[in-house]
Tab-separated table of C-alpha atoms in Angstrom:
chain	number	residue	atom	x	y	z
A	20	MET	CA	-10.845	141.379	51.363
A	21	ALA	CA	-7.479	139.790	52.132
A	22	LEU	CA	-6.900	136.306	53.545
A	23	ILE	CA	-4.056	136.435	56.077
A	24	GLY	CA	-2.690	133.063	57.166
A	25	TYR	CA	-1.059	132.084	60.454
A	26	ALA	CA	0.963	128.882	60.876
A	27	ARG	CA	2.553	127.707	64.132
A	28	VAL	CA	4.575	124.788	65.437
A	29	SER	CA	5.868	124.339	68.970
A	30	THR	CA	9.539	123.423	68.407
A	31	ASP	CA	12.283	124.203	65.918
A	32	GLU	CA	12.429	120.533	64.929
A	33	GLN	CA	8.879	120.713	63.551
A	34	THR	CA	8.049	122.322	60.218
A	35	THR	CA	5.232	124.620	59.172
A	36	ASP	CA	5.374	123.495	55.520
A	37	PRO	CA	2.144	121.403	55.563
A	38	GLN	CA	0.250	124.319	57.114
A	39	ILE	CA	1.767	126.753	54.607
A	40	ASP	CA	0.633	124.540	51.707
A	41	ALA	CA	-2.927	124.331	53.086
A	42	LEU	CA	-3.112	128.085	53.689
A	43	LYS	CA	-1.840	128.866	50.180
A	44	ALA	CA	-4.392	126.453	48.710
A	45	ALA	CA	-7.100	128.342	50.651
A	46	GLY	CA	-6.034	131.588	48.956
A	47	CYS	CA	-3.785	133.214	51.602
A	48	ALA	CA	-1.287	135.541	49.944
A	49	ILE	CA	0.221	136.696	53.261
A	50	ILE	CA	1.251	134.043	55.798
A	51	HIS	CA	2.859	134.547	59.202
A	52	ARG	CA	4.777	131.525	60.487
A	53	GLU	CA	5.946	131.051	64.060
A	54	HIS	CA	7.780	128.632	66.350
A	55	GLY	CA	6.389	128.871	69.870
A	56	SER	CA	4.120	127.376	72.477
A	57	GLY	CA	0.390	127.673	71.975
A	58	GLY	CA	0.062	128.656	75.619
A	59	ASP	CA	2.208	131.773	75.085
A	60	ARG	CA	-0.164	134.708	74.570
A	61	ALA	CA	2.648	137.137	73.694
A	62	ARG	CA	3.623	135.529	70.381
A	63	LEU	CA	5.191	138.157	68.126
A	64	GLU	CA	4.041	136.790	64.747
A	65	LEU	CA	0.491	136.271	66.003
A	66	LYS	CA	0.468	139.891	67.143
A	67	ARG	CA	1.705	141.018	63.724
A	68	ALA	CA	-0.892	138.908	61.922
A	69	ILE	CA	-3.718	140.397	64.001
A	70	GLU	CA	-2.418	143.949	63.522
A	71	ARG	CA	-2.260	143.384	59.756
A	72	CYS	CA	-5.969	142.500	59.671
A	73	ALA	CA	-8.102	145.464	58.626
A	74	GLY	CA	-11.812	145.815	57.901
A	75	GLY	CA	-13.023	142.945	55.732
A	76	ASP	CA	-9.839	140.852	56.097
A	77	VAL	CA	-9.934	137.280	57.428
A	78	LEU	CA	-7.349	135.567	59.636
A	79	VAL	CA	-7.036	131.919	58.539
A	80	VAL	CA	-5.499	128.940	60.378
A	81	VAL	CA	-5.391	125.239	59.534
A	82	ARG	CA	-6.745	124.180	62.931
A	83	ILE	CA	-7.861	126.044	66.029
A	84	ASP	CA	-5.048	124.581	68.168
A	85	ARG	CA	-2.533	126.383	65.917
A	86	LEU	CA	-3.995	129.693	67.098
A	87	ALA	CA	-4.840	129.201	70.786
A	88	ARG	CA	-4.462	126.551	73.461
A	89	SER	CA	-7.531	127.537	75.471
A	90	LEU	CA	-11.064	128.460	74.523
A	91	ALA	CA	-10.801	131.709	76.488
A	92	HIS	CA	-7.742	132.781	74.474
A	93	LEU	CA	-9.457	131.852	71.205
A	94	LEU	CA	-12.499	133.965	72.036
A	95	GLU	CA	-10.231	136.842	73.088
A	96	ILE	CA	-8.470	136.781	69.702
A	97	ILE	CA	-11.760	136.611	67.802
A	98	GLU	CA	-13.131	139.560	69.808
A	99	THR	CA	-9.990	141.560	68.907
A	100	LEU	CA	-10.459	140.730	65.221
A	101	ASP	CA	-14.146	141.630	65.410
A	102	ALA	CA	-13.250	145.027	66.898
A	103	ARG	CA	-10.976	145.633	63.894
A	104	GLY	CA	-13.774	144.646	61.498
A	105	ALA	CA	-11.967	141.433	60.509
A	106	GLY	CA	-13.112	137.816	60.502
A	107	PHE	CA	-11.665	134.439	61.459
A	108	ARG	CA	-11.668	131.078	59.700
A	109	SER	CA	-10.338	127.646	60.653
A	110	LEU	CA	-9.918	125.284	57.699
A	111	GLY	CA	-10.223	122.119	59.792
A	112	ASP	CA	-12.993	123.235	62.169
A	113	PRO	CA	-16.557	124.494	61.637
A	114	ILE	CA	-15.683	128.070	62.588
A	115	ASP	CA	-15.938	130.857	60.054
A	116	THR	CA	-17.105	134.165	61.509
A	117	THR	CA	-17.843	135.439	58.002
A	118	SER	CA	-20.785	132.985	57.743
A	119	PRO	CA	-23.983	132.665	59.863
A	120	GLN	CA	-23.165	129.037	60.726
A	121	GLY	CA	-19.698	129.983	61.926
A	122	ARG	CA	-21.027	132.798	64.098
A	123	PHE	CA	-23.589	130.417	65.610
A	124	THR	CA	-20.834	127.907	66.433
A	125	LEU	CA	-18.821	130.697	68.034
A	126	GLN	CA	-21.775	131.674	70.243
A	127	ILE	CA	-22.075	128.061	71.431
A	128	LEU	CA	-18.346	127.974	72.233
A	129	GLY	CA	-18.675	131.234	74.171
A	130	ALA	CA	-21.522	129.822	76.253
A	131	VAL	CA	-19.516	126.653	76.951
A	132	ALA	CA	-16.515	128.723	78.020
A	133	GLU	CA	-18.607	130.806	80.424
A	134	PHE	CA	-20.155	127.648	81.890
A	135	GLU	CA	-16.674	126.136	82.322
A	136	ARG	CA	-15.406	129.269	84.115
A	137	ALA	CA	-18.422	129.191	86.469
A	138	LEU	CA	-17.743	125.530	87.357
A	139	ILE	CA	-14.077	126.269	88.030
A	140	ARG	CA	-14.981	129.167	90.323
A	141	GLU	CA	-17.490	127.035	92.211
A	142	ARG	CA	-15.030	124.129	92.651
A	143	THR	CA	-12.304	126.527	93.791
A	144	ARG	CA	-14.493	128.156	96.419
A	145	ALA	CA	-15.637	124.747	97.694
A	146	GLY	CA	-12.049	123.481	97.911
A	147	LEU	CA	-10.856	126.561	99.820
A	148	LYS	CA	-13.757	126.309	102.254
A	149	ALA	CA	-13.068	122.627	102.928
A	150	ALA	CA	-9.358	123.339	103.462
A	151	ARG	CA	-10.082	126.145	105.953
A	152	GLU	CA	-12.439	123.895	107.917
A	153	ARG	CA	-9.588	121.370	108.256
A	154	GLY	CA	-7.178	124.070	109.437
A	155	ARG	CA	-5.120	124.205	106.246
A	156	ILE	CA	-4.017	127.525	104.757
A	157	GLY	CA	-3.238	127.808	101.079
A	158	GLY	CA	-0.174	129.382	99.545
A	159	ASN	CA	3.575	128.836	99.667
A	160	PRO	CA	4.659	127.764	103.191
A	161	GLY	CA	8.087	129.302	102.656
A	162	LEU	CA	6.589	132.690	101.852
A	163	ARG	CA	4.275	132.535	104.868
A	164	LEU	CA	7.315	131.940	107.065
A	165	ARG	CA	9.307	134.619	105.172
A	166	SER	CA	12.010	132.124	104.293
A	167	ASP	CA	14.929	133.887	102.575
A	168	ALA	CA	15.300	131.069	100.066
A	169	ALA	CA	11.595	131.130	99.132
A	170	VAL	CA	11.490	134.928	98.807
A	171	ARG	CA	14.653	134.892	96.700
A	172	ALA	CA	13.259	132.136	94.432
A	173	VAL	CA	10.042	134.079	93.821
A	174	HIS	CA	12.009	137.281	93.142
A	175	ASN	CA	14.321	135.517	90.683
A	176	ALA	CA	11.359	133.950	88.874
A	177	ARG	CA	9.677	137.337	88.498
A	178	GLU	CA	12.889	138.943	87.236
A	179	ALA	CA	13.423	136.145	84.697
A	180	ARG	CA	9.861	136.560	83.421
A	181	ARG	CA	10.300	140.332	83.092
A	182	ASP	CA	13.611	139.859	81.254
A	183	ALA	CA	11.935	137.482	78.808
A	184	ASP	CA	9.063	139.934	78.248
A	185	VAL	CA	11.492	142.780	77.474
A	186	LEU	CA	13.560	140.639	75.101
A	187	ARG	CA	10.447	139.806	73.072
A	188	ILE	CA	9.879	143.473	72.222
A	189	ALA	CA	13.536	144.612	72.215
A	190	ASP	CA	13.697	145.013	68.429
A	191	ASP	CA	10.637	147.289	68.491
A	192	ILE	CA	12.092	149.777	70.971
A	193	LEU	CA	15.867	149.771	70.464
A	194	ARG	CA	15.862	151.736	67.193
A	195	HIS	CA	13.911	154.584	68.777
A	196	VAL	CA	16.063	154.482	71.904
A	197	ARG	CA	19.363	154.531	70.003
A	198	GLU	CA	18.293	157.441	67.807
A	199	MET	CA	16.545	159.580	70.426
A	200	ARG	CA	18.366	158.987	73.717
A	201	PRO	CA	19.755	160.847	75.573
A	202	ALA	CA	18.858	163.888	73.450
A	203	TYR	CA	15.163	163.510	74.307
A	204	PRO	CA	13.513	162.595	77.631
A	205	TRP	CA	11.954	159.201	78.175
A	206	GLU	CA	8.404	160.563	77.877
A	207	THR	CA	9.162	161.875	74.374
A	208	VAL	CA	10.655	158.536	73.311
A	209	ALA	CA	7.601	156.758	74.723
A	210	ARG	CA	5.254	159.011	72.710
A	211	SER	CA	7.308	158.328	69.575
A	212	LEU	CA	6.997	154.581	70.171
A	213	ASP	CA	3.254	154.945	70.695
A	214	ARG	CA	2.879	156.820	67.389
A	215	ALA	CA	4.885	154.108	65.618
A	216	GLY	CA	2.550	151.406	66.952
A	217	GLY	CA	4.878	150.005	69.621
A	218	CYS	CA	3.425	148.635	72.842
A	219	ARG	CA	4.543	147.091	76.119
A	220	PRO	CA	4.827	143.295	76.589
A	221	ASP	CA	1.371	143.291	78.186
A	222	GLY	CA	-0.089	145.187	75.229
A	223	GLY	CA	-0.396	148.509	77.055
A	224	ARG	CA	1.005	151.890	76.042
A	225	TRP	CA	4.540	152.882	76.951
A	226	THR	CA	5.187	155.474	79.633
A	227	GLY	CA	8.511	157.172	80.274
A	228	PRO	CA	9.316	155.336	83.547
A	229	ALA	CA	8.275	151.926	82.144
A	230	LEU	CA	10.422	152.417	79.033
A	231	ALA	CA	13.402	153.493	81.150
A	232	ARG	CA	13.106	150.350	83.281
A	233	ALA	CA	12.941	148.128	80.205
A	234	VAL	CA	15.983	149.778	78.629
A	235	ARG	CA	17.984	149.420	81.861
A	236	ARG	CA	17.490	145.653	81.578
A	237	LEU	CA	18.709	145.720	77.970
A	238	VAL	CA	21.738	147.815	78.976
A	239	ARG	CA	22.526	145.373	81.790
A	240	ASP	CA	22.479	142.451	79.329
A	241	GLY	CA	24.606	144.302	76.762
A	242	PHE	CA	21.991	144.857	74.048
A	243	VAL	CA	22.482	148.641	73.953
A	244	ASP	CA	25.185	151.060	75.091
A	245	ALA	CA	24.881	152.556	78.567
A	246	SER	CA	25.062	156.076	77.101
A	247	VAL	CA	21.307	155.941	76.413
A	248	LEU	CA	20.753	156.158	80.181
A	249	GLU	CA	22.546	159.502	80.522
A	250	ARG	CA	20.596	162.560	81.606
A	251	THR	CA	18.839	164.561	78.912
A	252	PRO	CA	20.540	167.965	78.341
A	253	ARG	CA	18.474	171.059	79.049
A	254	ARG	CA	18.989	172.363	75.503
A	255	ARG	CA	19.251	170.227	72.397
A	256	ASP	CA	21.167	171.269	69.294
A	257	SER	CA	19.976	171.200	65.715
A	258	HIS	CA	21.709	167.864	65.094
A	259	ASP	CA	19.210	166.155	67.423
A	260	LEU	CA	16.314	167.605	65.440
A	261	VAL	CA	17.917	166.469	62.175
A	262	THR	CA	18.163	162.917	63.540
A	263	LEU	CA	14.539	163.012	64.679
A	264	VAL	CA	13.330	164.200	61.260
A	265	ALA	CA	15.344	161.442	59.539
A	266	MET	CA	13.710	158.837	61.770
A	267	ALA	CA	10.258	160.297	61.060
A	268	VAL	CA	10.852	159.958	57.304
A	269	ARG	CA	11.633	156.265	57.784
A	270	THR	CA	8.675	155.496	60.081
A	271	LEU	CA	5.745	157.736	59.118
A	272	LYS	CA	3.276	156.625	56.451
A	273	PRO	CA	3.157	158.707	54.369
A	274	PRO	CA	6.229	160.789	55.337
A	275	THR	CA	4.925	164.123	54.076
A	276	LEU	CA	6.268	167.417	55.360
A	277	ALA	CA	2.941	168.195	57.022
A	278	ASN	CA	2.850	164.785	58.730
A	279	ILE	CA	6.409	165.231	59.996
A	280	ALA	CA	5.498	168.683	61.359
A	281	ARG	CA	2.473	167.244	63.200
A	282	HIS	CA	4.652	164.377	64.465
A	283	LEU	CA	7.208	166.797	65.963
A	284	GLU	CA	4.454	168.850	67.576
A	285	GLY	CA	2.982	165.674	69.061
A	286	LEU	CA	6.393	164.911	70.606
A	287	HIS	CA	6.444	168.460	72.083
A	288	CYS	CA	9.659	169.299	70.213
A	289	ARG	CA	10.463	172.966	69.717
A	290	THR	CA	11.743	174.369	66.420
A	291	PRO	CA	15.365	175.581	66.119
A	292	ARG	CA	13.969	179.045	66.989
A	293	GLY	CA	12.255	177.733	70.102
A	294	GLU	CA	8.688	177.834	68.751
A	295	THR	CA	6.070	175.181	69.483
A	296	ARG	CA	4.409	175.257	66.042
A	297	TRP	CA	6.301	173.623	63.190
A	298	SER	CA	6.116	174.967	59.654
A	299	VAL	CA	6.719	172.983	56.494
A	300	SER	CA	9.754	175.139	55.677
A	301	SER	CA	11.388	174.309	59.034
A	302	VAL	CA	10.942	170.592	58.381
A	303	GLN	CA	12.280	171.015	54.841
A	304	ASN	CA	15.460	172.698	56.115
A	305	LEU	CA	16.107	169.877	58.585
A	306	LEU	CA	15.378	167.326	55.862
A	307	ALA	CA	18.029	168.906	53.634
A	308	GLN	CA	20.526	168.718	56.494
A	309	ALA	CA	19.693	165.038	57.060
A	310	ILE	CA	20.429	164.288	53.401
A	311	ALA	CA	23.650	166.311	53.517
A	312	GLN	CA	24.815	164.432	56.633
A	313	GLY	CA	24.103	161.051	55.029
A	314	LEU	CA	21.260	160.155	57.393
A	315	LEU	CA	18.925	159.767	54.389
A	316	GLU	CA	19.531	158.856	50.788
A	317	ASP	CA	18.662	161.427	48.152
A	318	ARG	CA	17.155	158.681	46.034
A	319	PRO	CA	15.118	159.201	42.839
A	320	LEU	CA	11.397	158.578	42.759
A	321	PRO	CA	10.171	155.386	41.037
A	322	ALA	CA	7.843	157.484	38.828
A	323	PRO	CA	7.553	161.236	38.115
A	324	GLU	CA	5.010	163.173	40.131
A	325	ALA	CA	2.197	165.202	38.645
A	326	PRO	CA	3.194	168.854	38.031
A	327	ARG	CA	2.177	171.406	40.637
A	328	ARG	CA	1.334	175.076	40.480
A	329	ARG	CA	4.987	176.118	40.644
A	330	GLY	CA	6.330	173.486	38.314
A	331	ARG	CA	7.496	169.907	38.659
A	332	PRO	CA	9.693	169.288	41.737
A	333	PRO	CA	13.098	167.581	41.397
A	334	LYS	CA	13.093	163.791	41.522
A	335	SER	CA	14.710	163.319	44.916
A	336	LEU	CA	13.816	162.453	48.461
A	337	LYS	CA	13.360	166.158	49.141
A	338	SER	CA	10.534	166.167	46.644
A	339	SER	CA	9.192	162.737	47.583
A	340	VAL	CA	8.449	164.057	51.065
A	341	LYS	CA	5.545	166.136	49.806
A	342	GLU	CA	3.770	168.917	51.563
A	343	GLY	CA	0.951	166.501	52.583
């Protein structure tokens, strides 16, 4: 079991040091720290902390308000951790899902949250009914009258929100885009991102059209060259496959020859001979080309491998990418 800490402050002027000290004293060896609003549900470090939690791990915070601003968001996070087989613990609150008392407290909080949502729905319906009886109609008056200024303001607000969402995940997608576009179609790049664990700002899976729209925003703002938007050629040369294999070595865990072959098949890439099934020897040839072109370092292994049937392989990256 690993204790994974999460510390958050709202502004850059504040410091997470007191939280870090408390989390270390509680036994957290891994701590994610973040500057951001508690109302922002798309916090990058919180996402990374949750994804790091595996079965038996526990996500630890100093206080509940460091994790979530609302009870609904807190319960959503705990449900996500529970689905991953992980627990949650707050050092300053009586919540520890690894203990019976903590689970009981969580059930009470869930019931309170459901009761609160029911009251809000009832008050909202009553307010709307009373407004209709008095002849008032809800909503933006400018939008009802199709005012150009109101429509433009709403459009600009939506565009600004979408730009901010794309910028939050830009680092996760740009490496794949730079290395694979325009040699490969957007659907292939989206599948590669999905296999690497990347996801859209809303947490969903990437599709080709959605990825293309996101990258167009990044091109417009100068984060990536416009060449990535060019049309994909009908035929791709061996250099594109070499680049794709080099990227697979850097992203797959473990980067064995068999795993790379399955990865290329999952991306629907054909071999240099036009076949759909990849062999280990085909991957090995492209791997040698990647090393020769300087795309990968032919670095020595930290420790010698156990001998195989045909003798001990050379201590290089070619041998470190084993036949899975």
